[in-house]
PDB file of C-alpha atoms in Angstrom:
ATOM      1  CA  UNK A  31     270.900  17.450 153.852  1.00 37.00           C
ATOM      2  CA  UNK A  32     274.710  18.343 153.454  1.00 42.00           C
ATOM      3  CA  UNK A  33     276.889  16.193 151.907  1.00 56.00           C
ATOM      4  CA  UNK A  34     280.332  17.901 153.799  1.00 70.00           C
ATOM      5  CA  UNK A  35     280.874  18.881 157.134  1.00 64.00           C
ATOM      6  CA  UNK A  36     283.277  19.967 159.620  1.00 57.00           C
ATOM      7  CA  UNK A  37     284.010  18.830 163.107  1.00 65.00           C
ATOM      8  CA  UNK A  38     284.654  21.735 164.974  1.00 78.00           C
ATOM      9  CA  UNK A  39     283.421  25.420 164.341  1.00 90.00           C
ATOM     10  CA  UNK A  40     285.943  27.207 165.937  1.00 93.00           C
ATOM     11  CA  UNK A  41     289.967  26.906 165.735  1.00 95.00           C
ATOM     12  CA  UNK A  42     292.276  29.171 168.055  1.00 96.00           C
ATOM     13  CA  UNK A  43     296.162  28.967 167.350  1.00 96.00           C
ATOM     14  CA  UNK A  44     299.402  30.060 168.115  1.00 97.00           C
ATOM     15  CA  UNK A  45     300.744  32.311 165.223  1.00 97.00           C
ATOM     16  CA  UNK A  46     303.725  30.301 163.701  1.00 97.00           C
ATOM     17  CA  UNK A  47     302.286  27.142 164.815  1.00 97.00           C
ATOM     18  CA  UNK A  48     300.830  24.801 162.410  1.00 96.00           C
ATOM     19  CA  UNK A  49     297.242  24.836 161.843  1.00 96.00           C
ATOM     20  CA  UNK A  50     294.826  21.501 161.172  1.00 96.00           C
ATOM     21  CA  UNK A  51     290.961  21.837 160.114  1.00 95.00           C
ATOM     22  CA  UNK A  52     289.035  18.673 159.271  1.00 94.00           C
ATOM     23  CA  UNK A  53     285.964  17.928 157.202  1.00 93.00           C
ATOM     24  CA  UNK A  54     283.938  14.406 156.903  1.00 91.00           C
ATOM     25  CA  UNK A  55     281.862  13.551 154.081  1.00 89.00           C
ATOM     26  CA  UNK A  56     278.961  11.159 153.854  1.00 85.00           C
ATOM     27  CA  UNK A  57     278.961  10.739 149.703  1.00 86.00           C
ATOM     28  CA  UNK A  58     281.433   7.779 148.472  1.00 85.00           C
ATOM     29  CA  UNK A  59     281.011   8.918 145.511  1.00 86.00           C
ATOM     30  CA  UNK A  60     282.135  12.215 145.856  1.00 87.00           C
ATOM     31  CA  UNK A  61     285.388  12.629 143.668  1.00 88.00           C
ATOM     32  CA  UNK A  62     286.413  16.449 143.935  1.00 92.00           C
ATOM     33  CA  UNK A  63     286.811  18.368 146.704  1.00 94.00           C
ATOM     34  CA  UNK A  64     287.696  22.229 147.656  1.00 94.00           C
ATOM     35  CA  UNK A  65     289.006  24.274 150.268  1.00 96.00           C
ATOM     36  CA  UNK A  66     287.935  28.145 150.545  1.00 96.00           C
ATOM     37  CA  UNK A  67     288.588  30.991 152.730  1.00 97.00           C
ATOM     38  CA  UNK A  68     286.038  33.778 153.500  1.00 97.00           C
ATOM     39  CA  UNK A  69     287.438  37.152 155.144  1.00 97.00           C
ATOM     40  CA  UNK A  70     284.918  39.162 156.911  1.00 94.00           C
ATOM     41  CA  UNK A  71     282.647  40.884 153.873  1.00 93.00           C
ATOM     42  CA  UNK A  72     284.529  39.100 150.957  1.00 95.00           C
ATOM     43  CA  UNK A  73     283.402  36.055 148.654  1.00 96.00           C
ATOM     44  CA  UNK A  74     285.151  32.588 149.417  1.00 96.00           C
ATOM     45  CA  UNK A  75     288.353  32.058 147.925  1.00 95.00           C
ATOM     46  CA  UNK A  76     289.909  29.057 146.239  1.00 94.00           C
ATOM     47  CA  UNK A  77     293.087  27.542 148.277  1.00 95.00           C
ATOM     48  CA  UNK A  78     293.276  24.210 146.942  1.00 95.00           C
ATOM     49  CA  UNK A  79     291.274  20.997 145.671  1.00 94.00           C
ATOM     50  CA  UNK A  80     292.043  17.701 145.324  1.00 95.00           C
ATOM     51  CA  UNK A  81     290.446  14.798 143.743  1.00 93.00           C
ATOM     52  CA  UNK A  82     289.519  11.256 144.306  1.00 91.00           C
ATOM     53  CA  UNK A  83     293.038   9.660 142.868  1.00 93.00           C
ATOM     54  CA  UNK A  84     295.112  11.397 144.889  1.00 94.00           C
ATOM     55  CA  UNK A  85     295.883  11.255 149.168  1.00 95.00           C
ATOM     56  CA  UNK A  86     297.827  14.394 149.370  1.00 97.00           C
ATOM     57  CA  UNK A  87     297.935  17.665 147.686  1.00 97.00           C
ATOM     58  CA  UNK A  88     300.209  20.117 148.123  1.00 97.00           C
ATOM     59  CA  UNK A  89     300.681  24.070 147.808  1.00 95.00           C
ATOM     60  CA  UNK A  90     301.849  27.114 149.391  1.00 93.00           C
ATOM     61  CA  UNK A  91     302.024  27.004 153.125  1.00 96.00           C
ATOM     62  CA  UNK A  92     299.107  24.654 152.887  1.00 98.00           C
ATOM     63  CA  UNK A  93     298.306  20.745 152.774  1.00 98.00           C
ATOM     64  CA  UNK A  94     295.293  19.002 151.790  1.00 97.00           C
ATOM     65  CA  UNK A  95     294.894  14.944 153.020  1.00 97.00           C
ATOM     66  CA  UNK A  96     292.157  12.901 151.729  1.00 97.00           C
ATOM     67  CA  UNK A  97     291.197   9.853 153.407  1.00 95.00           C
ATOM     68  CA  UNK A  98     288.526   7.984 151.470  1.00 92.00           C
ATOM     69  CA  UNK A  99     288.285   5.408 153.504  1.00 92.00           C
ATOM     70  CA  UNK A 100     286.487   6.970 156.544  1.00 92.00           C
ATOM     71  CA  UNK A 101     285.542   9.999 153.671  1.00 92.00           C
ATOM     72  CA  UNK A 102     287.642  12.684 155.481  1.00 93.00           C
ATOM     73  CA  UNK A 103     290.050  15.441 154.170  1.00 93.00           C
ATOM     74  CA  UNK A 104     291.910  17.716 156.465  1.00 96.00           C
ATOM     75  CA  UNK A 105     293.465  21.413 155.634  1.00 97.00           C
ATOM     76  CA  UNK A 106     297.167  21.672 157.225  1.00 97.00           C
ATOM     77  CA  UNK A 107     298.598  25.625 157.036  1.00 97.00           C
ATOM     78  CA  UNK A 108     302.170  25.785 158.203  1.00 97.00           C
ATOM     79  CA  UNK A 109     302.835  28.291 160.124  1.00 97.00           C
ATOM     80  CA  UNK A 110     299.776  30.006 160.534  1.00 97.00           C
ATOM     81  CA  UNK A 111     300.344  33.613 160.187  1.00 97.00           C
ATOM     82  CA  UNK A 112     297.379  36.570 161.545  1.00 96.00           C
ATOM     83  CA  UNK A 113     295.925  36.736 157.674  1.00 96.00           C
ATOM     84  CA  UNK A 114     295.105  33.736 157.946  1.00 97.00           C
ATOM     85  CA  UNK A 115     292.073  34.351 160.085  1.00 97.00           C
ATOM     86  CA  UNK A 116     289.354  33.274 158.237  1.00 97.00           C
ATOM     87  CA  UNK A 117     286.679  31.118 158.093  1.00 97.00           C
ATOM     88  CA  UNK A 118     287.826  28.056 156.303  1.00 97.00           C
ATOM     89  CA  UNK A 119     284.986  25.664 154.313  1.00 95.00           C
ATOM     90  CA  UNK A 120     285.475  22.429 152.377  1.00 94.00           C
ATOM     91  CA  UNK A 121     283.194  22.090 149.410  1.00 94.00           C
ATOM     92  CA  UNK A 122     282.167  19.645 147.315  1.00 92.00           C
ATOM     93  CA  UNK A 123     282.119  19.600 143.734  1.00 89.00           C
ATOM     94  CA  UNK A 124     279.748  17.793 141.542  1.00 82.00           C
ATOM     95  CA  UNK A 125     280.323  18.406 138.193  1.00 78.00           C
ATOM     96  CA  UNK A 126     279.318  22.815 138.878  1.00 83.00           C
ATOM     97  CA  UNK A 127     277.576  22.414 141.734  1.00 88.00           C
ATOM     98  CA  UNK A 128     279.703  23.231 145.730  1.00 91.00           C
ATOM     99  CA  UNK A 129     277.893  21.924 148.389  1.00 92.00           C
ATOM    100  CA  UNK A 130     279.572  23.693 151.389  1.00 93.00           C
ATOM    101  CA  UNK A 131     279.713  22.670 155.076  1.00 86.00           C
ATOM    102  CA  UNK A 132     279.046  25.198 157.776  1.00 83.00           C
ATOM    103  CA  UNK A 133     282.685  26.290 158.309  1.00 92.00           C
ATOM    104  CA  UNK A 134     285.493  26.522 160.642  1.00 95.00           C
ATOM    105  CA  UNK A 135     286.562  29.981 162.013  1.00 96.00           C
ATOM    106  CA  UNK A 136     290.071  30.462 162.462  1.00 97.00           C
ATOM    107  CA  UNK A 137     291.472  32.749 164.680  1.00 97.00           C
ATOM    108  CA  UNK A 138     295.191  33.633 165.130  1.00 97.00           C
ATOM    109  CA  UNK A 139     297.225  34.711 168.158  1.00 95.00           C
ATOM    110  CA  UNK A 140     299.761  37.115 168.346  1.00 91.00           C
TER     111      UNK A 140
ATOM    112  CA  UNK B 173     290.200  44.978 139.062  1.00 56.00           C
ATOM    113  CA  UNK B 174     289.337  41.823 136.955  1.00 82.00           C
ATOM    114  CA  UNK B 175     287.299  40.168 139.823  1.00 94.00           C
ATOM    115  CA  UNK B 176     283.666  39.706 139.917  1.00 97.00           C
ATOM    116  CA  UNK B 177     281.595  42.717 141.065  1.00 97.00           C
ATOM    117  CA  UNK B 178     278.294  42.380 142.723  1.00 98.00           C
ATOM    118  CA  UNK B 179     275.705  45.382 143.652  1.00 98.00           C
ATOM    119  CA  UNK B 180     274.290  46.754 145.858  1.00 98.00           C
ATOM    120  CA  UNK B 181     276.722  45.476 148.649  1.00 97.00           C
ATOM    121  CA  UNK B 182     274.223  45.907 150.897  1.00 98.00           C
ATOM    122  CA  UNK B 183     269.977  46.436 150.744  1.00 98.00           C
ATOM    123  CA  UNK B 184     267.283  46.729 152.978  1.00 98.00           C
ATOM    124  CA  UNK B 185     263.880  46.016 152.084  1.00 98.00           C
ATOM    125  CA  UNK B 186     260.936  45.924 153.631  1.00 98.00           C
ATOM    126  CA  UNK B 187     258.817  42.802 153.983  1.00 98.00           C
ATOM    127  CA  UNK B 188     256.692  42.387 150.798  1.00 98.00           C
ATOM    128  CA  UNK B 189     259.014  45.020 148.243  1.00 98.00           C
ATOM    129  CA  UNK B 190     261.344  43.189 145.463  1.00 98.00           C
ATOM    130  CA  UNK B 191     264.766  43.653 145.273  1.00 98.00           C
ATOM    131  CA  UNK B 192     267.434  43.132 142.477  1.00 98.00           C
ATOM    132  CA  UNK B 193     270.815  42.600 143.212  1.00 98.00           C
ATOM    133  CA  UNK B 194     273.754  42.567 140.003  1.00 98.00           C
ATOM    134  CA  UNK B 195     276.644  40.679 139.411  1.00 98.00           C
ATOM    135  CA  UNK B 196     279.044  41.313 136.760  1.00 98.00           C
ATOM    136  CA  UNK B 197     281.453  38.395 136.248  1.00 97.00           C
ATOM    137  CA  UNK B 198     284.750  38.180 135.138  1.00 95.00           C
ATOM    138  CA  UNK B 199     285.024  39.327 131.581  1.00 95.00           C
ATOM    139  CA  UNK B 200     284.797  36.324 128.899  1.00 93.00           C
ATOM    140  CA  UNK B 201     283.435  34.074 131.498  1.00 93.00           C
ATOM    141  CA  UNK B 202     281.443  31.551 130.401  1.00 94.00           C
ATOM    142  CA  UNK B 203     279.400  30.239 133.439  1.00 94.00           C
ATOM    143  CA  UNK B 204     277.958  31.981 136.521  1.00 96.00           C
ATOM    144  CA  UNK B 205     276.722  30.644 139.798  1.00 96.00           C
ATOM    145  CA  UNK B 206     274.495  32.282 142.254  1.00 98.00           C
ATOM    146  CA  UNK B 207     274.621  30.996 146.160  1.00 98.00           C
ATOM    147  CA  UNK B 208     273.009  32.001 149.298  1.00 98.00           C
ATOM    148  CA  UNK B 209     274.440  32.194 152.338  1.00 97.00           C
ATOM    149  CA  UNK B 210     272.342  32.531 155.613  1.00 96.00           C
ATOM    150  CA  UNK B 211     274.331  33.857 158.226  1.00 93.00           C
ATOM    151  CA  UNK B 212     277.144  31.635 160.222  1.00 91.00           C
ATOM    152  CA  UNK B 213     276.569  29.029 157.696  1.00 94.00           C
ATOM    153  CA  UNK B 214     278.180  27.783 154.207  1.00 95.00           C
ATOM    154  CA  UNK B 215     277.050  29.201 150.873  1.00 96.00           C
ATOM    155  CA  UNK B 216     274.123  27.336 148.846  1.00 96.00           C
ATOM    156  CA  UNK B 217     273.581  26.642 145.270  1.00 96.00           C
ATOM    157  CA  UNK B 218     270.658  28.886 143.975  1.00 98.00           C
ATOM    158  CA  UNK B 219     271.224  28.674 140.174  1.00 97.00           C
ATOM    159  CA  UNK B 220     273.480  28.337 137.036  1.00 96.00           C
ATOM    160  CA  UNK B 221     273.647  29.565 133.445  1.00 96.00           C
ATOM    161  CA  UNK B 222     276.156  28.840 130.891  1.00 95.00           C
ATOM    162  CA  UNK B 223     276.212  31.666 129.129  1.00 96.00           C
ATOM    163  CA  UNK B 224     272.520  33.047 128.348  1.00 97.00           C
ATOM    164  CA  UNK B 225     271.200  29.848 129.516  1.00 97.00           C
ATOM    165  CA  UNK B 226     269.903  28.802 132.847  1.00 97.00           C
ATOM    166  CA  UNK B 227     270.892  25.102 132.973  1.00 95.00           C
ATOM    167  CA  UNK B 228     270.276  24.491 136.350  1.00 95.00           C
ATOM    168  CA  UNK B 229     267.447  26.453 138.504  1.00 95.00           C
ATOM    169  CA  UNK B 230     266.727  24.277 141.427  1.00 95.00           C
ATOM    170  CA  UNK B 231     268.626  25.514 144.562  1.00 96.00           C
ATOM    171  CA  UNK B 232     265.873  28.717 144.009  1.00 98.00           C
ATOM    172  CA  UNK B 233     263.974  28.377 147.310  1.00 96.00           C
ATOM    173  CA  UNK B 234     260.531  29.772 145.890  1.00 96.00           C
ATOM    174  CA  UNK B 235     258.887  31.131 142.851  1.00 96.00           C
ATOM    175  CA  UNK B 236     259.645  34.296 144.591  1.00 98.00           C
ATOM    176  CA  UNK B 237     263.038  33.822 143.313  1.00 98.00           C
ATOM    177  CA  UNK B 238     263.934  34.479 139.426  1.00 98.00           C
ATOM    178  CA  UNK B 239     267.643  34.886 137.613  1.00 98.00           C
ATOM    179  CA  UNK B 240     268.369  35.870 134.502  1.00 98.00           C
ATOM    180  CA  UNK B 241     271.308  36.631 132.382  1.00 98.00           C
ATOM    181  CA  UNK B 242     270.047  37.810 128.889  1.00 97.00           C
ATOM    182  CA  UNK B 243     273.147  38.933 127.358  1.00 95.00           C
ATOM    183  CA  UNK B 244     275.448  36.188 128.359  1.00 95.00           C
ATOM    184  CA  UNK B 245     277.281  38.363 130.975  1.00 96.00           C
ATOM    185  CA  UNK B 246     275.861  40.422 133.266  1.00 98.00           C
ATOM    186  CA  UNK B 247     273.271  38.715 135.839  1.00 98.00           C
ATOM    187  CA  UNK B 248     270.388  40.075 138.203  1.00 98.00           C
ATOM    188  CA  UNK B 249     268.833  37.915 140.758  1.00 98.00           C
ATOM    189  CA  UNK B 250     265.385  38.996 141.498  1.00 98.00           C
ATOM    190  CA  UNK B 251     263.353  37.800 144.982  1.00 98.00           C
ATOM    191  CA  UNK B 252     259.780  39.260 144.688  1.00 98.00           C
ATOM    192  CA  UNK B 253     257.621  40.540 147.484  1.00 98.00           C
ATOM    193  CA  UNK B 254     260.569  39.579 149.859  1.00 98.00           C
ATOM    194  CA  UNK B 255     260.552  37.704 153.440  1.00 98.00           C
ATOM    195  CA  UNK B 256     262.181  37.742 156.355  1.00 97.00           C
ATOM    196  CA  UNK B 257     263.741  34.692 156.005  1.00 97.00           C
ATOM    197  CA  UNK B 258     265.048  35.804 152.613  1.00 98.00           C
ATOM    198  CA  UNK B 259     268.025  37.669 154.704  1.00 98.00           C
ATOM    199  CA  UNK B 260     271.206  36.417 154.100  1.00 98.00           C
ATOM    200  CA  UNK B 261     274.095  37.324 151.640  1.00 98.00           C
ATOM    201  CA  UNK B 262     273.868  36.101 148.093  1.00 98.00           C
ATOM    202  CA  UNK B 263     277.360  35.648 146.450  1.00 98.00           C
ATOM    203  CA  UNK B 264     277.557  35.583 142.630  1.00 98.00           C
ATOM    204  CA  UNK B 265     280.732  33.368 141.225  1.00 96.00           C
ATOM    205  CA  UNK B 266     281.975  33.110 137.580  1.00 95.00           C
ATOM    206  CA  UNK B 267     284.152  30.288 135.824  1.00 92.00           C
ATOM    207  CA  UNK B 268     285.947  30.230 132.434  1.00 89.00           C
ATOM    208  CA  UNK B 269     284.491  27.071 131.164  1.00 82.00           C
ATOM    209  CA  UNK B 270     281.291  25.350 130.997  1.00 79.00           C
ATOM    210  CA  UNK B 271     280.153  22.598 133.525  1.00 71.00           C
ATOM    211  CA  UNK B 272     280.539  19.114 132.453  1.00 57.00           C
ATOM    212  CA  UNK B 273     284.048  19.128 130.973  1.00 51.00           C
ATOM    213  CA  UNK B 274     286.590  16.841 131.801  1.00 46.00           C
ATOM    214  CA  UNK B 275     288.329  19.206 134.583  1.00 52.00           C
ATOM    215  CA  UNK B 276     285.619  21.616 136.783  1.00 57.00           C
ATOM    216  CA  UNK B 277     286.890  24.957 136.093  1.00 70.00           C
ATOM    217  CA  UNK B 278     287.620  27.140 139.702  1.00 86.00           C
ATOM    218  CA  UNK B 279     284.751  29.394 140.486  1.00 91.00           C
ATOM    219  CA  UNK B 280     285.757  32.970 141.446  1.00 93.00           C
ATOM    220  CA  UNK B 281     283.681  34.137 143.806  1.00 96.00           C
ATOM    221  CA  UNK B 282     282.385  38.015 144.120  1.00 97.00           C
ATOM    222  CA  UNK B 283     282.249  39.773 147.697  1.00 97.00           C
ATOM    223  CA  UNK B 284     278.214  39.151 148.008  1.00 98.00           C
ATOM    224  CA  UNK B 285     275.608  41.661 148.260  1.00 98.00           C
ATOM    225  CA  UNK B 286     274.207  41.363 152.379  1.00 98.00           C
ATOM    226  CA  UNK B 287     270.192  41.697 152.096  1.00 98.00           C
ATOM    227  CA  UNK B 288     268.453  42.669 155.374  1.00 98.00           C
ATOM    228  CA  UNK B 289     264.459  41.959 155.308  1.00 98.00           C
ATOM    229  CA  UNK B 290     262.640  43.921 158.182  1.00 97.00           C
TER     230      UNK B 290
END
């Protein structure tokens, strides 16, 4: 079965507001993770990872939290704008495999 | 463009005819991943070769299924006498480094080739 997973499959939002998207995992041993975005008709695309010895990453417009305790990480985009309408996985990575959840799809209001 | 390029984007077969679908990685690339992704759902490991060599083979979901990438570059993934439960898209992705270094390189993904099987 999968490894990662998401809590909700949908996301609607304000644009300019902040957007949240969470993901459990089940593996304690998992020690990488990834966040992609797929557009409509394009491959996923790398946002940001984190790993295992760190709580927070940060990058541009986006956060990434990792709670190891109850093995969930959370996506955070500030000030969500309309491109970023997407759906959004976490994946794990073990060693060159991603094992992918089912996805949240975001959707931005004007 | 420097991405990775997969063909046909799209193919329709009918049940029972084999289909080959391309990917051309980034140039210089040293491993390549193939995933399938059923439809409203996350992508899944099929295969991976570093370089010329398939390392890793068992996400294929049948014997139906067969990869190669003879050259070290260019890959085909072939799915014999297809099924309808073969539709979905199949994404190709390419990294600069081989698996099982320190630091797991980021795989670039290509935009998928969408097989329909009537």
């Amino acid at each position: 079965g999968e490894s990662v997973g998401l809590h909700l499959p949908t996301l609607s939002v304000q644009e300019g507001d902040n957007s949240i998207i969470n993901c459990a995992y089940s593996n304690s041993a998992s020690d990488y993770f990834i966040w992609y975005k797929q557009e409509s008709g394009k491959g996923p695309q790398f946002i940001i990872d984190i790993r295992s010895n760190m709580d927070k990453r940060q990058g541009q417009r986006v956060t990434v939290l990792l709670n190891k305790t109850v093995k969930h990480l959370s996506l955070q985009i500030a000030a969500t704008q309309p491109g970023d309408s997407a759906v959004y996985f976490c994946a794990e990575n073990n060693d060159y495999k991603l094992s992918f959840g089912a996805g949240t799809t975001v959707t931005v209001r004007a | 463009g420097a991405g990775v390029s997969q063909s046909p984007r799209y193919k329709v077969a009918k049940r029972g005819q084999d289909v080959a679908l391309r990917c051309d990685p980034i140039s210089g690339h040293v491993s390549l991943f193939w995933y399938q992704q059923a439809l409203g759902q996350g992508p899944e490991f099929l295969t991976y070769f570093q370089n010329e060599a398939q390392l890793d083979k068992s996400g294929l979901p049948s014997d139906r299924f067969f990869a190669e990438r003879p050259e070290g570059s260019v890959s085909t993934l072939k799915i014999q006498r297809t099924q309808q439960e073969d539709s979905a898209v199949y994404l190709c992705a390419s990294s600069s480094t081989a698996a099982g270094g320190v630091r797991s390189n980021e795989q670039f993904f290509g935009p998928g080739t969408r097989l329909t099987v009537l």
